[in-house]
Short mmCIF file of N, CA, C and O in Angstrom, two decimals:
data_model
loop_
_atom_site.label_atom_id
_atom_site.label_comp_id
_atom_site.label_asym_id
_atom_site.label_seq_id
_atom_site.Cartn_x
_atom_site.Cartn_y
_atom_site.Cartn_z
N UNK E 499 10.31 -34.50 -36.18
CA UNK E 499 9.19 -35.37 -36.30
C UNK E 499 8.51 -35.24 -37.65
O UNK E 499 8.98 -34.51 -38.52
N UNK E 500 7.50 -35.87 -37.80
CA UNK E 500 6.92 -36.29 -38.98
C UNK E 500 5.53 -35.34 -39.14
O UNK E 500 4.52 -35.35 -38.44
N UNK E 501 5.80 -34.66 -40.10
CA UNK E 501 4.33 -33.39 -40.23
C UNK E 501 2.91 -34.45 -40.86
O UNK E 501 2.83 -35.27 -41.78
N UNK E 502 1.82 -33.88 -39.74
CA UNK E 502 0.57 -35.07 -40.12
C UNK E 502 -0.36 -34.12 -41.32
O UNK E 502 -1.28 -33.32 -41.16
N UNK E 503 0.08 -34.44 -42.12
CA UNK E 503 -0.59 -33.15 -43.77
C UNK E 503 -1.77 -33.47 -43.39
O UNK E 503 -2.63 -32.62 -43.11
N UNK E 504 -2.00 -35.03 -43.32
CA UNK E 504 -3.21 -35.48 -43.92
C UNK E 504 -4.09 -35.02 -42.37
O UNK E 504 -5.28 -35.21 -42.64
N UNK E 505 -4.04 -34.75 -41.60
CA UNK E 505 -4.80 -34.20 -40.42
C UNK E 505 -4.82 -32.39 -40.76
O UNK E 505 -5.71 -31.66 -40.31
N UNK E 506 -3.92 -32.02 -41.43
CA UNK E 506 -4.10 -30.67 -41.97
C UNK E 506 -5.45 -30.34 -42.53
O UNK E 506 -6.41 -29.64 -42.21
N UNK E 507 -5.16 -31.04 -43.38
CA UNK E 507 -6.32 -30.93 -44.73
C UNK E 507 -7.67 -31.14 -44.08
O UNK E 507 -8.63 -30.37 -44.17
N UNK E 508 -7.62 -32.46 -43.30
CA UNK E 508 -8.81 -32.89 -42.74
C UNK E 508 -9.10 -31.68 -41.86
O UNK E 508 -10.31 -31.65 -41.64
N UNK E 509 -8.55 -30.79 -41.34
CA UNK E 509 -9.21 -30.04 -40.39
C UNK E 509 -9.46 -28.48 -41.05
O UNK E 509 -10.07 -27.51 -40.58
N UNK E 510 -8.84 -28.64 -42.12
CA UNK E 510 -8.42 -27.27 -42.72
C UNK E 510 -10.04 -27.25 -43.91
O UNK E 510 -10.46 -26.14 -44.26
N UNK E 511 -10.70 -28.40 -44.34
CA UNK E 511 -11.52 -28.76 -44.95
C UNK E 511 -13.33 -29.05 -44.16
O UNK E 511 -14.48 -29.23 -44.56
N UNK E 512 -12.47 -28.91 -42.66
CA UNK E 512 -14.01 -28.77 -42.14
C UNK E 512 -13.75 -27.19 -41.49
O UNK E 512 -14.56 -26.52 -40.85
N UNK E 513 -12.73 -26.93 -41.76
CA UNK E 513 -13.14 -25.18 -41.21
C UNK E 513 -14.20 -24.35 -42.71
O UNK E 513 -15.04 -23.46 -42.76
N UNK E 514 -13.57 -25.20 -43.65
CA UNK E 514 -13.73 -24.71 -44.85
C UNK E 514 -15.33 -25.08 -45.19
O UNK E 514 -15.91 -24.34 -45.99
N UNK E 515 -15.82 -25.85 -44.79
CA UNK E 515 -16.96 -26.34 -44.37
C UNK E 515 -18.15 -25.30 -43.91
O UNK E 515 -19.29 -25.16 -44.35
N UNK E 516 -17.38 -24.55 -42.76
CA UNK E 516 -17.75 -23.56 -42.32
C UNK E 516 -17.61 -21.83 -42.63
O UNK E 516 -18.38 -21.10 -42.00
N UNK E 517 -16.99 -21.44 -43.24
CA UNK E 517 -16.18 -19.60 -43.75
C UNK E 517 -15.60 -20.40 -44.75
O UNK E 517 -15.37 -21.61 -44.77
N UNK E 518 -15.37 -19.34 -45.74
CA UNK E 518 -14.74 -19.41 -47.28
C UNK E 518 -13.76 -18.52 -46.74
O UNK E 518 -12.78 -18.76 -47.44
N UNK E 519 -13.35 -17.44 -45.75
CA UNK E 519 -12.61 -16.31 -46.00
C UNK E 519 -11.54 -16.69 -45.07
O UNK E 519 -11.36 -15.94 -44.11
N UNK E 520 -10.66 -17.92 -45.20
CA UNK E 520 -9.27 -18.18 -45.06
C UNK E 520 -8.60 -19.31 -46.25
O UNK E 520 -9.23 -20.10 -46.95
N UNK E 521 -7.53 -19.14 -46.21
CA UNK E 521 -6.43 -19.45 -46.86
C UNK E 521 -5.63 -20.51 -46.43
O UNK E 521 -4.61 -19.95 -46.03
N UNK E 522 -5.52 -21.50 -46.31
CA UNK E 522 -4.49 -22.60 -45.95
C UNK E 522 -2.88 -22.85 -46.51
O UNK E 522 -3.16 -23.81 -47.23
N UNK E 523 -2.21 -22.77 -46.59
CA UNK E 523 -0.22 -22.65 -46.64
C UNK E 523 0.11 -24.03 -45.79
O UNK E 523 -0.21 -24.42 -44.66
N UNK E 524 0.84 -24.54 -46.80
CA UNK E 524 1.67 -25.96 -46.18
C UNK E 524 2.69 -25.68 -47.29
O UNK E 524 2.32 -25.48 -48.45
N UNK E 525 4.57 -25.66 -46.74
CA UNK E 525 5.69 -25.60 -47.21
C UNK E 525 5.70 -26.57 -46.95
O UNK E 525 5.27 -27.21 -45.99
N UNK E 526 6.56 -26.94 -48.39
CA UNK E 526 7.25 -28.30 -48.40
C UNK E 526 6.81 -28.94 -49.54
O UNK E 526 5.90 -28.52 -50.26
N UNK E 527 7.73 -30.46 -49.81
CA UNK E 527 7.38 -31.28 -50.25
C UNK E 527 7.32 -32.74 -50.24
O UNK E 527 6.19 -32.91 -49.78
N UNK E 528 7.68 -33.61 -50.39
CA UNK E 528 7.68 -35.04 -50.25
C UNK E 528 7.23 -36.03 -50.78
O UNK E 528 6.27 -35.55 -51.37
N UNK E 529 7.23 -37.11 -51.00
CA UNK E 529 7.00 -38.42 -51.44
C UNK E 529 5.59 -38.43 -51.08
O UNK E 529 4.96 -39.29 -51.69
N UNK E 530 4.84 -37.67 -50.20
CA UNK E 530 3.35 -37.62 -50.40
C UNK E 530 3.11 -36.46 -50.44
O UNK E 530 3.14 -36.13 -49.26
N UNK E 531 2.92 -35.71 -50.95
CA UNK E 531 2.30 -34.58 -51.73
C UNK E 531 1.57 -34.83 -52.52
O UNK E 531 0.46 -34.33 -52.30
N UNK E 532 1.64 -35.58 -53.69
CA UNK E 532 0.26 -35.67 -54.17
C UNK E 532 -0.65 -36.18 -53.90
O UNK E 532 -1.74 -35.78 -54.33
N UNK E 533 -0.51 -37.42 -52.97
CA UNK E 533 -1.76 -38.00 -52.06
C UNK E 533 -2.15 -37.02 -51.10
O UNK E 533 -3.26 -37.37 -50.72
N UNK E 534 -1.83 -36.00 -50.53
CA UNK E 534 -2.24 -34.82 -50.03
C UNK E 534 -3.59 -34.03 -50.77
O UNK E 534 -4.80 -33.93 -50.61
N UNK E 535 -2.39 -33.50 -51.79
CA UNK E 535 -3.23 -32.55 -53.16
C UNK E 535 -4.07 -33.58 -53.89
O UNK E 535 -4.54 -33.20 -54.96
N UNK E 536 -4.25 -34.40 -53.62
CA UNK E 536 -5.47 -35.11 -54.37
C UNK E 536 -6.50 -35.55 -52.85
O UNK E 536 -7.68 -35.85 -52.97
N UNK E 537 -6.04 -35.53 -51.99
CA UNK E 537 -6.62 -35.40 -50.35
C UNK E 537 -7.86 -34.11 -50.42
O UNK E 537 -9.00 -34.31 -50.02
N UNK E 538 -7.50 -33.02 -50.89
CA UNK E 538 -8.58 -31.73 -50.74
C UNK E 538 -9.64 -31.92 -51.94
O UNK E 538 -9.38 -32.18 -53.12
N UNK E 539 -10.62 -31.78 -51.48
CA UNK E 539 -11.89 -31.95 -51.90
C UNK E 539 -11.84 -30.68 -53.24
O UNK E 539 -11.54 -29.63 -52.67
N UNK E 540 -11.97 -30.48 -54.38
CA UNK E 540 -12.38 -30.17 -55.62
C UNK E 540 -13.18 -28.79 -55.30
O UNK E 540 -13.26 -28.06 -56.28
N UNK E 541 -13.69 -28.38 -54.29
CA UNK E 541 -14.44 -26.85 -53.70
C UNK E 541 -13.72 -26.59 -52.77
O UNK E 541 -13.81 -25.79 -51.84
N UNK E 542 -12.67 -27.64 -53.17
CA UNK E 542 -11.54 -26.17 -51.79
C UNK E 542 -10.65 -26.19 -52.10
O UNK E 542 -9.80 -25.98 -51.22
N UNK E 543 -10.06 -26.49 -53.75
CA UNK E 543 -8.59 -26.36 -53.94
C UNK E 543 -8.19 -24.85 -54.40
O UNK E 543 -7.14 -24.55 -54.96
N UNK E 544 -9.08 -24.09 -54.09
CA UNK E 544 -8.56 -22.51 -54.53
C UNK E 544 -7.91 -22.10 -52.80
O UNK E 544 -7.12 -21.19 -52.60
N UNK E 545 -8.48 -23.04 -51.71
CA UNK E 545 -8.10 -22.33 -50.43
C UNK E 545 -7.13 -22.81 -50.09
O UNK E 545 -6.88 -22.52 -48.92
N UNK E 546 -6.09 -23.71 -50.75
CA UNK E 546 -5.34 -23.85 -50.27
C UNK E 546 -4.03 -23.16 -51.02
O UNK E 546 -4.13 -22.48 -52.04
N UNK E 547 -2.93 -23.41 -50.43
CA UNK E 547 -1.59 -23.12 -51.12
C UNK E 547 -0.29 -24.12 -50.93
O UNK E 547 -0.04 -24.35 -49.75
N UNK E 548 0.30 -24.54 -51.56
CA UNK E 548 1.84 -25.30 -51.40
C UNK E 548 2.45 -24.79 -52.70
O UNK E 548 2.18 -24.78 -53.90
N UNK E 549 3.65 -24.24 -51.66
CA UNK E 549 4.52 -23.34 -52.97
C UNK E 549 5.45 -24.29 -53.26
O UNK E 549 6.23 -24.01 -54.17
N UNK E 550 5.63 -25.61 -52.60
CA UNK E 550 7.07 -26.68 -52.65
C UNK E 550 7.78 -26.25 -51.58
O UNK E 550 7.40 -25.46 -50.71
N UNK E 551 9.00 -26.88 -51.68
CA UNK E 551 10.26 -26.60 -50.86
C UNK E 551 10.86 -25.48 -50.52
O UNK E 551 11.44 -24.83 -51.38
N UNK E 552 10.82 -25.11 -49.34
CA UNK E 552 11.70 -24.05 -48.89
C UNK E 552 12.74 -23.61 -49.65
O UNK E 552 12.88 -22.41 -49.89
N UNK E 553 13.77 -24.77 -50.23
CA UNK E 553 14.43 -23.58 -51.43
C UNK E 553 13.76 -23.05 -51.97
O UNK E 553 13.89 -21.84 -51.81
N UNK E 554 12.77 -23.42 -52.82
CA UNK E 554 12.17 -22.92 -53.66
C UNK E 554 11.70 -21.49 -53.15
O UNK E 554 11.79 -20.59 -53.98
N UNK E 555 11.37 -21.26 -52.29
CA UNK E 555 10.49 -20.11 -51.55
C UNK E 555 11.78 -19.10 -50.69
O UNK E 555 12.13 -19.53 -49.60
N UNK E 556 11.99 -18.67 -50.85
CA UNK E 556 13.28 -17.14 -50.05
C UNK E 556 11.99 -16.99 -48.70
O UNK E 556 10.81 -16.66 -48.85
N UNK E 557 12.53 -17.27 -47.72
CA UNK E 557 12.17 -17.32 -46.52
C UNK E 557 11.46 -15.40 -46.73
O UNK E 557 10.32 -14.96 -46.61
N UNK E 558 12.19 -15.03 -46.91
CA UNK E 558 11.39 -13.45 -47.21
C UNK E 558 10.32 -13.16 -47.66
O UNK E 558 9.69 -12.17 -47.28
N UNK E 559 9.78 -14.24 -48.87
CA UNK E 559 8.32 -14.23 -49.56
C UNK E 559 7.49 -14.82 -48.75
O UNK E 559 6.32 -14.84 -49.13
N UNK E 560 7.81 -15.49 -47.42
CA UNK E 560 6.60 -16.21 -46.76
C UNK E 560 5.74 -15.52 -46.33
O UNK E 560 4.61 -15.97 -46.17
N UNK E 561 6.10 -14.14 -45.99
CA UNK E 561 4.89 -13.55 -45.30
C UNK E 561 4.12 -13.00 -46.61
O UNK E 561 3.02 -12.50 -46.37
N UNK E 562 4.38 -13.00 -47.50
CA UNK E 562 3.41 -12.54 -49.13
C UNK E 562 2.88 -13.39 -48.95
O UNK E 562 1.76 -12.89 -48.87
N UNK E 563 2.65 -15.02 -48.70
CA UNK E 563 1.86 -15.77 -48.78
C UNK E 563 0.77 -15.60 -47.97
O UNK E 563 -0.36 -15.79 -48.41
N UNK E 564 1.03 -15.17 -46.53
CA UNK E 564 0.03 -14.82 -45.46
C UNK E 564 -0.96 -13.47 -45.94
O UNK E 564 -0.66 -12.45 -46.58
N UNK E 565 -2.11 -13.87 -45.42
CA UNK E 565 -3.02 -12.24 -44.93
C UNK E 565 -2.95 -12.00 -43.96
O UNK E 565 -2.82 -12.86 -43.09
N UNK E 566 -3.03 -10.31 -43.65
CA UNK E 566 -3.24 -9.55 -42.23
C UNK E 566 -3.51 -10.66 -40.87
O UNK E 566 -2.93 -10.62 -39.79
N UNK E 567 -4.52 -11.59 -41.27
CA UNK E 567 -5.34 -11.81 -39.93
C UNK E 567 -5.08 -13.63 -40.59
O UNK E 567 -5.98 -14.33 -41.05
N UNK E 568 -3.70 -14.01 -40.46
CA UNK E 568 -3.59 -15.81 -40.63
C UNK E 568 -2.88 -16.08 -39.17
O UNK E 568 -2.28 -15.42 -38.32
N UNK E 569 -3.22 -17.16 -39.33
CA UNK E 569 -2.71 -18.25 -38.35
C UNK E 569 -1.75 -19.16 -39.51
O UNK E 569 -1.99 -19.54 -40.66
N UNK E 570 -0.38 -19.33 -38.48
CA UNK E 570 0.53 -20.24 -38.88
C UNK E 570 0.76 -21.00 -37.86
O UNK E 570 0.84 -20.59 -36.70
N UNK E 571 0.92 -22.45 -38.34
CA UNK E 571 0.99 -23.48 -37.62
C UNK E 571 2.49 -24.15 -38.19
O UNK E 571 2.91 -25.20 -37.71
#
C-alpha cells in the first residue's frame, strides 16, 4: 500500500507542537519527497530525519538513527 507521509508530518508536527524531545525518521524516497520536506513547518525541520532509500541506508544503521525511548511506525 501507499505510505500517507503527508498524515506523518501532520501528526508528527502537532506532537511537536507539544515536547521538543522526539525525533521523527521516515525511510525512503519518491516522487513526493519534496512536497513532504517542504510540508514541515521551518521550527521543526531539525526534528525530523529522511536518510533516502533503503539502499542508501545498510539496514544495520537504522537503529543509529533511533533513541533509547522511539517509537517506529
Amino acid at each position: 500500500g501507499r505510505k500517507d507521509y503527508k498524515s506523518f508530518v501532520d501528526a508528527a508536527q502537532m506532537i511537536l507542537e507539544q515536547r521538543q524531545d522526539v525525533t521523527f525518521v521516515a525511510i525512503g524516497d519518491g516522487e513526493c519527497l519534496d512536497e513532504i520536506k517542504n510540508q514541515i513547518r521551518s521550527e521543526f525541520k531539525n526534528y525530523f530525519r529522511m536518510p533516502g532509500k533503503r539502499q542508501e541506508l545498510p539496514p544495520e544503521q537504522i537503529p543509529h538513527l533511533l533513541e533509547p525511548r522511539s517509537l517506529s511506525i
